[in-house]
Structure formats: C-alpha cells, structure tokens
Short mmCIF file of C-alpha atoms in Angstrom, two decimals:
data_model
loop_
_atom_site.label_atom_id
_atom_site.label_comp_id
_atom_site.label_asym_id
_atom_site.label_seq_id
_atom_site.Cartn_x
_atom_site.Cartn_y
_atom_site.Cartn_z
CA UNK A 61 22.49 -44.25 10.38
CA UNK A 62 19.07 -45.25 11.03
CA UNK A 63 18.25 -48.24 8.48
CA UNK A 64 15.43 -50.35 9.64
CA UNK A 65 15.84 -54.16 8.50
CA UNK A 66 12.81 -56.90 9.41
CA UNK A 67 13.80 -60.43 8.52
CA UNK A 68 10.89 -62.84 8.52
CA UNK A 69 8.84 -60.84 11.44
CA UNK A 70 6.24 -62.80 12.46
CA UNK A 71 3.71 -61.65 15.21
CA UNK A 72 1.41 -64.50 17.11
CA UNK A 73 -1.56 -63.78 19.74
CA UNK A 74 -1.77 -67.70 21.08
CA UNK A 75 -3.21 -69.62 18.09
CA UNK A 76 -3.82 -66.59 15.93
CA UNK A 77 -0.65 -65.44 13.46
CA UNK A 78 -0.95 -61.87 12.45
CA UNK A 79 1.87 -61.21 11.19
CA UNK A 80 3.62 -64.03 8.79
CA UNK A 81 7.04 -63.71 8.35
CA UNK A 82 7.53 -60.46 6.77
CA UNK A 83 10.71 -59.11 5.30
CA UNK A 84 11.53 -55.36 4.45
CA UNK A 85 14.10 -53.25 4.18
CA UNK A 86 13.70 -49.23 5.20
CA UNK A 87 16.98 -47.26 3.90
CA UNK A 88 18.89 -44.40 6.28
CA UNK A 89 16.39 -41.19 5.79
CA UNK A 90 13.44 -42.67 3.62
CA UNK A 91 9.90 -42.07 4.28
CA UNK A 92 8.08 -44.91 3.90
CA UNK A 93 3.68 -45.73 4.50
CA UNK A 94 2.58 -48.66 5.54
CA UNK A 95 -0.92 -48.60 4.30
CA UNK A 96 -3.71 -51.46 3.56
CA UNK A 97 -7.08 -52.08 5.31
CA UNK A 98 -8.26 -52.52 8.40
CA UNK A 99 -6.87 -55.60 10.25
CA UNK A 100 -4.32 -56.05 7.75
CA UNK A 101 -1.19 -55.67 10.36
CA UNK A 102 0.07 -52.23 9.40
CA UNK A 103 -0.41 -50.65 13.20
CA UNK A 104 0.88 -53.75 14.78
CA UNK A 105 4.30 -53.89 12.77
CA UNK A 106 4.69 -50.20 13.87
CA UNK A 107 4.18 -51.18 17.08
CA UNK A 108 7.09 -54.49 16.83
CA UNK A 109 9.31 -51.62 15.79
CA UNK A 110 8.43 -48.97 18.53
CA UNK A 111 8.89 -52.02 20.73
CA UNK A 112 5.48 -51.82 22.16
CA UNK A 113 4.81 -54.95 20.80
CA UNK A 114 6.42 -58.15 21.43
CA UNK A 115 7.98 -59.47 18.61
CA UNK A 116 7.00 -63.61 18.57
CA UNK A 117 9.72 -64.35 15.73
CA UNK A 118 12.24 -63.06 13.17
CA UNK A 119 14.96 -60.20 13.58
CA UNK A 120 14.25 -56.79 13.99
CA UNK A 121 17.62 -54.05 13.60
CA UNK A 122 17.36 -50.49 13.28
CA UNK A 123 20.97 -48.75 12.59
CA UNK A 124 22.75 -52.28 12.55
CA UNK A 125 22.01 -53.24 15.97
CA UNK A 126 19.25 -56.17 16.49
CA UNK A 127 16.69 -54.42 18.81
CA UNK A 128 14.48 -57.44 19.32
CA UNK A 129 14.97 -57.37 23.16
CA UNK A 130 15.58 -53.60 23.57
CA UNK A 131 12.99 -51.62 25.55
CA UNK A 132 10.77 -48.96 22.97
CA UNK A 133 13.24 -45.89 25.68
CA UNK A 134 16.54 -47.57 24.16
CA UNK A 135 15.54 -47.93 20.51
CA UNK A 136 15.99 -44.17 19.42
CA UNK A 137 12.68 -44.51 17.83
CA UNK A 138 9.76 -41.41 18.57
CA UNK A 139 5.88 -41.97 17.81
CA UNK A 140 3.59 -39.95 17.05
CA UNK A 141 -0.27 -41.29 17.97
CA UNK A 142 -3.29 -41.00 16.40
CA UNK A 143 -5.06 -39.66 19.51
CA UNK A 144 -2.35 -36.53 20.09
CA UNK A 145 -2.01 -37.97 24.14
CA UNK A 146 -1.00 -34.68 25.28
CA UNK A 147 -1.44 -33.21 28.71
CA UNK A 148 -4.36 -31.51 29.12
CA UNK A 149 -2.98 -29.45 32.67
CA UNK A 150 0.51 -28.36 31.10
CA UNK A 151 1.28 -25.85 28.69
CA UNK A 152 2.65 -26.37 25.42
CA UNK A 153 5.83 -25.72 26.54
CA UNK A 154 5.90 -27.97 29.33
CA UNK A 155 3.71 -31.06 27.08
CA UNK A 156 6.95 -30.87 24.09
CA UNK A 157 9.49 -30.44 26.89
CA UNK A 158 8.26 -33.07 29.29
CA UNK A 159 9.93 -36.23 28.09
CA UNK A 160 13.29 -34.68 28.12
CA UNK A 161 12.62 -33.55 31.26
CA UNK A 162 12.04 -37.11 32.91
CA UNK A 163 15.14 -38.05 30.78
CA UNK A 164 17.05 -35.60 32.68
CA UNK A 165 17.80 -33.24 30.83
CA UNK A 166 19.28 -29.35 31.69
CA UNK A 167 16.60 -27.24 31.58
CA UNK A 168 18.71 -24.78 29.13
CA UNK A 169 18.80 -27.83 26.73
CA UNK A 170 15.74 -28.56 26.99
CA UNK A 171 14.49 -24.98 26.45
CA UNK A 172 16.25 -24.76 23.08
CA UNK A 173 15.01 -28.09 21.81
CA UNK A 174 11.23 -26.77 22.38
CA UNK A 175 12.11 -23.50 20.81
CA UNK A 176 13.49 -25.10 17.75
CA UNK A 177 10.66 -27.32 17.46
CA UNK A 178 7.91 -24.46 17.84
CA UNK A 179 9.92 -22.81 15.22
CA UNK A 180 10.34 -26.01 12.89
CA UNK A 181 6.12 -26.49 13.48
CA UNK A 182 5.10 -22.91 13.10
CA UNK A 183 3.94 -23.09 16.96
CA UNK A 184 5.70 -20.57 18.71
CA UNK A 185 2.69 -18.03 19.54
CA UNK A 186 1.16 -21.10 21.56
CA UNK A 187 3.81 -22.16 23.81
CA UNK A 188 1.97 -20.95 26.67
CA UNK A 189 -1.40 -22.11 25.66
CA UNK A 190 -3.10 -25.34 27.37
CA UNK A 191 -3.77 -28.42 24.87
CA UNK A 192 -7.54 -27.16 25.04
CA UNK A 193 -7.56 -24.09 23.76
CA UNK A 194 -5.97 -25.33 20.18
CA UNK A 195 -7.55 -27.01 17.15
CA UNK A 196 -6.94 -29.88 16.78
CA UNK A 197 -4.19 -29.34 13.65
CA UNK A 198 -2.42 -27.22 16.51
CA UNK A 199 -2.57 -30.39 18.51
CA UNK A 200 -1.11 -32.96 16.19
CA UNK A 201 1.91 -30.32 15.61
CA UNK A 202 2.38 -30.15 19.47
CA UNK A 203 2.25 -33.83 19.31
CA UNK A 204 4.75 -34.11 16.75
CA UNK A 205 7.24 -31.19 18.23
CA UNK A 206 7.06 -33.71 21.63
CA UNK A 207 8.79 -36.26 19.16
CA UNK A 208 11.17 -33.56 17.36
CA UNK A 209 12.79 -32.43 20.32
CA UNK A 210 14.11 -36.01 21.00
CA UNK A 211 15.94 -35.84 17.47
CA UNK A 212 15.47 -39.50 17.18
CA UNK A 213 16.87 -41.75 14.54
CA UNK A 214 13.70 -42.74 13.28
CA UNK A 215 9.93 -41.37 13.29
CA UNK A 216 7.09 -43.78 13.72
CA UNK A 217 3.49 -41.78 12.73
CA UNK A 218 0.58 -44.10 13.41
CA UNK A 219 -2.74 -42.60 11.85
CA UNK A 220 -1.73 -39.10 13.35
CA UNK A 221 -4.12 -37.55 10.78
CA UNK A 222 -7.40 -39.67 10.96
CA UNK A 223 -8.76 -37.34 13.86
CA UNK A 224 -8.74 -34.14 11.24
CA UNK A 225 -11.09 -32.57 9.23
CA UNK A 226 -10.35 -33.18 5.18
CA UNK A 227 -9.17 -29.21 5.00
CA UNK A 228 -7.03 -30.01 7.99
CA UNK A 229 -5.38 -32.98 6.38
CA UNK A 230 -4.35 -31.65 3.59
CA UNK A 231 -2.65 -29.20 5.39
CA UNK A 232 -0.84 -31.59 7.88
CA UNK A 233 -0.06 -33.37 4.92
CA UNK A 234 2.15 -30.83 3.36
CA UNK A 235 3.57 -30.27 7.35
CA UNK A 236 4.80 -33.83 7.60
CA UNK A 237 6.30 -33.56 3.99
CA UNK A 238 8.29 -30.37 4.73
CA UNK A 239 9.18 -31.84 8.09
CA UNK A 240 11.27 -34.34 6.57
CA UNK A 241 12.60 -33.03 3.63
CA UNK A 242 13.69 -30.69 6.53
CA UNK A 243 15.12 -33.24 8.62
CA UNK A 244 15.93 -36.23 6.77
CA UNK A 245 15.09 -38.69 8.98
CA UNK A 246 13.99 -42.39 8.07
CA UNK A 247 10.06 -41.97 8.72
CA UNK A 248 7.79 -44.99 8.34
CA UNK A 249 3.69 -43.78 8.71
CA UNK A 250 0.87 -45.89 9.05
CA UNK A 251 -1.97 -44.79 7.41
CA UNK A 252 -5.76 -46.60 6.01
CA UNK A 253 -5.38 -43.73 3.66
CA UNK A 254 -3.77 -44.48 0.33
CA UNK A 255 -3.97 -40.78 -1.01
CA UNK A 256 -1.88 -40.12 2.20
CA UNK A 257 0.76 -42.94 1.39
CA UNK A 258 0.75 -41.80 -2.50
CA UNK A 259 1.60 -38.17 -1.52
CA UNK A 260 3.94 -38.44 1.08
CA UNK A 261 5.91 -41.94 0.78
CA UNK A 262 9.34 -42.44 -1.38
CA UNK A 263 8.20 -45.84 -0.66
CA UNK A 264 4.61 -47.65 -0.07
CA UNK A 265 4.03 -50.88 1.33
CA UNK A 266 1.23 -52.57 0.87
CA UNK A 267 -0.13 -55.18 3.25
CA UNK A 268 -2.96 -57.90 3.21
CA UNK A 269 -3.68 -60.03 6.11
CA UNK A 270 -0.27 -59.75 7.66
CA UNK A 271 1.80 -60.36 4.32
CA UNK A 272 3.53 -57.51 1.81
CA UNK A 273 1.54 -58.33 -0.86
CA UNK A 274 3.73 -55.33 -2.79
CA UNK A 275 6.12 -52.20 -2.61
CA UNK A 276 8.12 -49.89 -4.31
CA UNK A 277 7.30 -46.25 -4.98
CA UNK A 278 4.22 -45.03 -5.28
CA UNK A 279 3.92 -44.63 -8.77
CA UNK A 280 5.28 -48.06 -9.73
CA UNK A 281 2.54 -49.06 -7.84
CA UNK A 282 0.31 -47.04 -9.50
CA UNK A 283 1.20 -47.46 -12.99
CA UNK A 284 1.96 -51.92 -12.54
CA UNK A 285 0.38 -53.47 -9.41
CA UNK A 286 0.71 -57.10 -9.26
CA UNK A 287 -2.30 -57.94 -8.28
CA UNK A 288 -6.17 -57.11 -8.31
CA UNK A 289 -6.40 -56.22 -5.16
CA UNK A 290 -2.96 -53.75 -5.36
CA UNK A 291 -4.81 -52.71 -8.46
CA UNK A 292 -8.37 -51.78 -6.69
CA UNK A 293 -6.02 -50.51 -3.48
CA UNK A 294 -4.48 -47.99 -4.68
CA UNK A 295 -6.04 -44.40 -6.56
CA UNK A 296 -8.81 -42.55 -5.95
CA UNK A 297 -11.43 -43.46 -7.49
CA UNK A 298 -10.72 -46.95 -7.63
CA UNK A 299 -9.51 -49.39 -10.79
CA UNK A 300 -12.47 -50.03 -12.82
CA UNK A 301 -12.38 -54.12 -12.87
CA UNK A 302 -14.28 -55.95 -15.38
CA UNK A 303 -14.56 -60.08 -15.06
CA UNK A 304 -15.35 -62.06 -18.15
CA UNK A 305 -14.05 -64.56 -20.49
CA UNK A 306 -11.65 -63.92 -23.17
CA UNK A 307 -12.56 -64.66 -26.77
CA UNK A 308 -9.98 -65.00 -29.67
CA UNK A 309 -12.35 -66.45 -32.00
CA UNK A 310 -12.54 -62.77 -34.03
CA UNK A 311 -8.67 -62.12 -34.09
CA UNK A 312 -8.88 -59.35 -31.98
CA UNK A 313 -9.10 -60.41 -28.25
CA UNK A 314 -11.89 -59.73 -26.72
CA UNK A 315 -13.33 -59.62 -23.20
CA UNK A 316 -16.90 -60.77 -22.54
CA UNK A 317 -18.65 -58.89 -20.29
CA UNK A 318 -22.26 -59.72 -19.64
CA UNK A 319 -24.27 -58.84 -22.51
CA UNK A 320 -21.16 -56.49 -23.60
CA UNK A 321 -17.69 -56.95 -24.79
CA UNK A 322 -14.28 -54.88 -24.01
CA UNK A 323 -11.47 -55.01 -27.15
CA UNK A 324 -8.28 -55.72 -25.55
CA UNK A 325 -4.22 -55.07 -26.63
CA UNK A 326 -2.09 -58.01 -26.17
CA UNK A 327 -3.40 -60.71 -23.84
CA UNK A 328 -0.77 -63.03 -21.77
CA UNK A 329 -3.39 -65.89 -21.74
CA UNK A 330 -5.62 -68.23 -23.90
CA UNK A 331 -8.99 -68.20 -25.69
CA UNK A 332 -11.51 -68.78 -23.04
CA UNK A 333 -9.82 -67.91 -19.79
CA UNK A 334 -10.92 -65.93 -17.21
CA UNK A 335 -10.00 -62.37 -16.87
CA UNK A 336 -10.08 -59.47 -14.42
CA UNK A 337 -9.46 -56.40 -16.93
CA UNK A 338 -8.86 -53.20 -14.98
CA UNK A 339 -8.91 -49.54 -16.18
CA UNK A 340 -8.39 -46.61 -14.41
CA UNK A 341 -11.47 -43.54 -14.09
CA UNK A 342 -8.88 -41.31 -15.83
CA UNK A 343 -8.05 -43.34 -18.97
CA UNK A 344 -11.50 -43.68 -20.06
CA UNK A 345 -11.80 -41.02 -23.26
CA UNK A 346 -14.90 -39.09 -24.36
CA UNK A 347 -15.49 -40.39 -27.66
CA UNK A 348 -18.60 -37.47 -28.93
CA UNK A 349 -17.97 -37.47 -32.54
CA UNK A 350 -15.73 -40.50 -33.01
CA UNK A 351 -16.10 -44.30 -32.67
CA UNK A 352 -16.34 -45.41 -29.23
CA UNK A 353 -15.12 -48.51 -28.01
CA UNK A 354 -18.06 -48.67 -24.89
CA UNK A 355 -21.01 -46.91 -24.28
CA UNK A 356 -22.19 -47.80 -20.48
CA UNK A 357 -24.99 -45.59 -19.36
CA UNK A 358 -24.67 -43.17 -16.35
CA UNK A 359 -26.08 -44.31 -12.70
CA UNK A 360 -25.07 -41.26 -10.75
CA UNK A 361 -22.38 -38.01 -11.89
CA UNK A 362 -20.42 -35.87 -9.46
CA UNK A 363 -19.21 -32.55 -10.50
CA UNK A 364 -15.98 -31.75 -8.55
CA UNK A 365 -15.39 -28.35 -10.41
CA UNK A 366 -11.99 -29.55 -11.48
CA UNK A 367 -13.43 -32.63 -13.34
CA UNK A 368 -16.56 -34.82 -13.23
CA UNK A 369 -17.15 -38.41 -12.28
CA UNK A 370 -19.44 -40.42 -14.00
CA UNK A 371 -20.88 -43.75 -12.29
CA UNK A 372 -22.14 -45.84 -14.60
CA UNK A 373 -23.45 -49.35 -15.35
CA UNK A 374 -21.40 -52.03 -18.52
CA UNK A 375 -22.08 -54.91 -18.99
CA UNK A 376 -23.50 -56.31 -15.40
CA UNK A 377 -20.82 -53.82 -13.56
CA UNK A 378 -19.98 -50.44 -12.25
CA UNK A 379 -17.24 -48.33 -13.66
CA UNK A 380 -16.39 -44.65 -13.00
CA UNK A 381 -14.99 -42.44 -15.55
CA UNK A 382 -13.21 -39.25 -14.74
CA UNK A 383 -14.57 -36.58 -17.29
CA UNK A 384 -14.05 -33.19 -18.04
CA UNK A 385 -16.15 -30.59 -16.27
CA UNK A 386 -18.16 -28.67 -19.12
CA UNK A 387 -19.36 -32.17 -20.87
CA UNK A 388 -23.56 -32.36 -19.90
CA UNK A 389 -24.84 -36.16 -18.41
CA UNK A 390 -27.97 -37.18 -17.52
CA UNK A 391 -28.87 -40.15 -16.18
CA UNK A 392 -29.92 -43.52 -17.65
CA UNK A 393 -27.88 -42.21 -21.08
CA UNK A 394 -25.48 -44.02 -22.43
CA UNK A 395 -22.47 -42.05 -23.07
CA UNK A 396 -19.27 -42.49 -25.47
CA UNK A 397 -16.13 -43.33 -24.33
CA UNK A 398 -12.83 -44.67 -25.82
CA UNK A 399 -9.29 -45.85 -24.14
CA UNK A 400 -5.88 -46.75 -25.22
CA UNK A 401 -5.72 -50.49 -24.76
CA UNK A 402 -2.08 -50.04 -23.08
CA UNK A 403 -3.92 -48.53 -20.12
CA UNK A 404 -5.27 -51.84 -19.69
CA UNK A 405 -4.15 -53.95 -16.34
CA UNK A 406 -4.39 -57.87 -17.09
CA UNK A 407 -5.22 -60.08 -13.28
CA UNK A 408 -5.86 -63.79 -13.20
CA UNK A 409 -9.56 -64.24 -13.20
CA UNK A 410 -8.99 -66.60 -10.05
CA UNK A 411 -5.40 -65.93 -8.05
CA UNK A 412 -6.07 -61.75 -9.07
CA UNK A 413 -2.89 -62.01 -9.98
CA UNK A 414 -1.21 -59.38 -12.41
CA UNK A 415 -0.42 -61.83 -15.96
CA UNK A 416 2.86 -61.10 -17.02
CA UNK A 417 3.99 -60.82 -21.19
CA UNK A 418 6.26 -63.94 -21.65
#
C-alpha cells in the first residue's frame, strides 16, 4: 500500500515560508499532478516527499509509516528529473541497472529487472547504446526505466517532459499514461503544464503561493473552479474574464462592461456589485443569421485546421472564441456570437472567489 498523507506540511527557508501548512491526501495507485506557476511550491513539495527536502513542520506518511526523518534511500519512493541525469560513459544497460547495482543486487536480478523495463519502455534495441547517441524522448524513457526497475511504491516525476519538443510530448505523454495504467502505482507529477495535468491526472492539485487553492479531478476543475484564478488556470485557451458591475435595474441581470453589456442567468449577488464573469473560448456560439448576444470585433485569428481562434476586443477587454474552421474573419469586424448563460462562471469582483447559489 503506498498512500501518501501530508498533514499541515509547512516548508520554511529562515524568515521566508514557502510552503503553509498544506494538507492532502494521495490514495494507494492514483496518479495525481501537482501543477500551478512558477514559484508556487509544486517542485519543492515533491522534493519534502522524495526526502530531498527538509520538511520544517507537519507529518509526512507514505504507506502508514511517518517518513518525516527517513532518508529519500529508505522511503521506497523513485524520481524521475527533469534533466534525464543519466551517465553519459555507460550504456543503457549499465545507466537503468546501476542503482541496483550499488544496492547490491545479483547481477541475474538485476539483468531481468532492466530487461523488463526495456520491454515495458519500448527500449530494448538501445540497451547497448551510450546516453548520446539517443533523442532525447529515448532519454527520458531510459530515465524512467532507471526508476522502474526499483519497483517502488510510489513514482515522483518532476517536469520530466519540459526538455521535449511539443511532438515529443505528446508522445511521452501517452508513455507515462500507459505506464501506469500498466503498473498501478500511486504517481504524483509535477508539471507548469496544465494540458499535461488535465490529460494524465485522476487527480489535479492546484497550488498558489504555497497553499492548495483547489483539487479534485480534472474535469471538476474544469467544469466549477472556485476561484478566478482556478478559473484562468486551467484550459487552453484560457477563461475569457470580463469585470464590470452588475445591473438589475432592467429585470434581466446584466453585466457592464465598458461601453458594452453581457446578459447574465442567475446571479448569486446584488444590483451594483462587482463581478468577474468568465466564459470559456469554446462556449462562445456563432450567431450568423440569428440574434447575437455580443458582437466584439476580431484583433488577431489563428487557424489550427481543426478549429479557429478568434482574438478579439469587448467592451475594454480581450476574449478568445474557439470557432469552427470554414467560417471567414477579417480583422477590425465585428463578428456574431451567442452563449448559453449556464456556461457562465460567477467570481467575486474583489476575493476572485467563485459565488455560490444560496
């Protein structure tokens, strides 16, 4: 059993708290990201974990035992880096083999471990090979069979993919997924990345300044963040946000928006607060031939092939609207779009927090 529990980690360099108090629970075999942006604590509670980073308060147990004083070699945890931190003299072979080697281990064992691994990775044909004469998607496997052959209880993956091309990430994407539906084992990766956390996480965590500021599964995330900045965090392209003041005085709320206005469904809050109304590129509608409820003009388009994006300017902000691919902009036009108002996300104009119905 490999359940991870942190109870009110907190991490301290001198004067400076970096991480405050955080709680989380990571059940036997789940594959949870840690993902948020830079400086926000993700890499260093990886690190309290691996035990490569002193931990300056809380309790931290993986499998039921408290591990707070346990050196990272006694904590049946494996890491994979970001920067592969292979051996550039040995072969293959030798590189996956090597810790189990300094561990003691029979060579026969150790010989089988490596093979399984090369077979697990699809890296068999390079076993011989030296760390230069692979790609560097070849490398991060190598890097990642070094931590197979351990068959730890738990996999740590810090950034292992932010050294790859975009083609190459994908792919190595879709490796680390197999790998543990393969293997089951409790996986927690760190990633800057949300796409990466959405795709391969049963569960994302979402950190701001050394806090959870919210998890759950990705979609849940996705579909109800509690906050702006959860909101804005998480998809690709961003949450449209619009900021303005919300007007009753017609019956149907309203948002006012600059020299425009945004109708609204059901509004937890009263005429003339301040409101942070988000929409997603997706759920804006093209509206050719039927009322629209907006009409911002286009700034800049991006045809993708599968869809096109369409930057453009409402009311004093930006928005993006995901569009199909056969429907002609130009710039500086105003174009016609429509949404459902239940695709509409609700934040506190001040805290960014989500407002709830009552």
């Amino acid at each position: 059993m490999a359940e991870i529990r942190l109870e009110g980690i907190v991490k301290e360099y001198g004067a400076l708290r970096a991480i405050h108090g955080v709680d989380l629970q990571v059940d036997d075999g789940e594959f949870v990201a840690f993902v948020g942006p830079s400086g926000c604590g993700k890499s260093t509670m990886l690190r309290m974990i691996a035990g490569l980073e002193e931990i300056s308060g809380g309790r931290l147990s993986i499998g039921g035992r408290v591990v707070n004083e346990v050196e990272p070699k006694g904590r049946d945890v494996a890491m994979v880096f970001q920067d592969y931190a292979l051996y550039p003299h040995m072969t293959i072979r030798e590189n996956i083999g090597f810790g189990l080697k300094m561990r003691g281990g029979k060579p026969a064992e150790i010989a089988r471990r490596v093979e399984e691994a090369a077979r697990i990775l699809q890296i068999g044909d390079f076993l011989d090979r030296k760390p230069g004469q692979l790609s560097g998607g070849q490398r991060q496997r190598v890097a990642m069979g070094r931590a197979i052959v351990r068959e730890p209880s738990v996999f740590l993956f810090d950034e292992p993919l932010s050294n790859l091309d975009a083609k190459l990430r994908v792919e190595m994407r879709t490796e680390i997924k197999r790998l543990h539906a393969m293997l089951g084992t409790t996986m927690i990766y760190v990633t800057h990345d949300q796409t990466e956390a959405m795709t391969l996480a049963d569960k994302v965590v979402v950190l701001k300044s050394g806090r959870i500021v919210q998890e759950g599964p990705p979609m849940e995330l996705y579909n109800r963040p509690n906050s702006r900045f959860v909101g804005e965090f998480i998809g690709s392209p961003q949450m449209n946000i619009l900021s303005g003041i919300l007007d009753r005085s017609t019956g149907t709320p309203r948002l006012q928006v600059g020299n425009g206005a945004l109708d609204l469904g059901e509004v937890p809050a009263q005429d003339g607060t301040r409101l942070d109304v988000g929409i997603r590129p997706e759920h804006l509608i093209w509206a050719e031939g039927a009322a629209p409820r907006l009409s911002p003009v286009v700034e800049v388009y991006e045809p993708l092939g599968s869809d096109t994006l369409a930057i453009c300017r409402f009311g004093g902000h930006e928005m993006t609207a995901r569009l199909a691919p056969d429907i002609a902009l130009r710039r500086d036009t105003a174009i016609p779009l429509s949404y459902d108002t239940r695709d509409l996300h609700y934040f506190d104009g001040e805290s960014g927090a989500r407002l709830m119905a009552a």
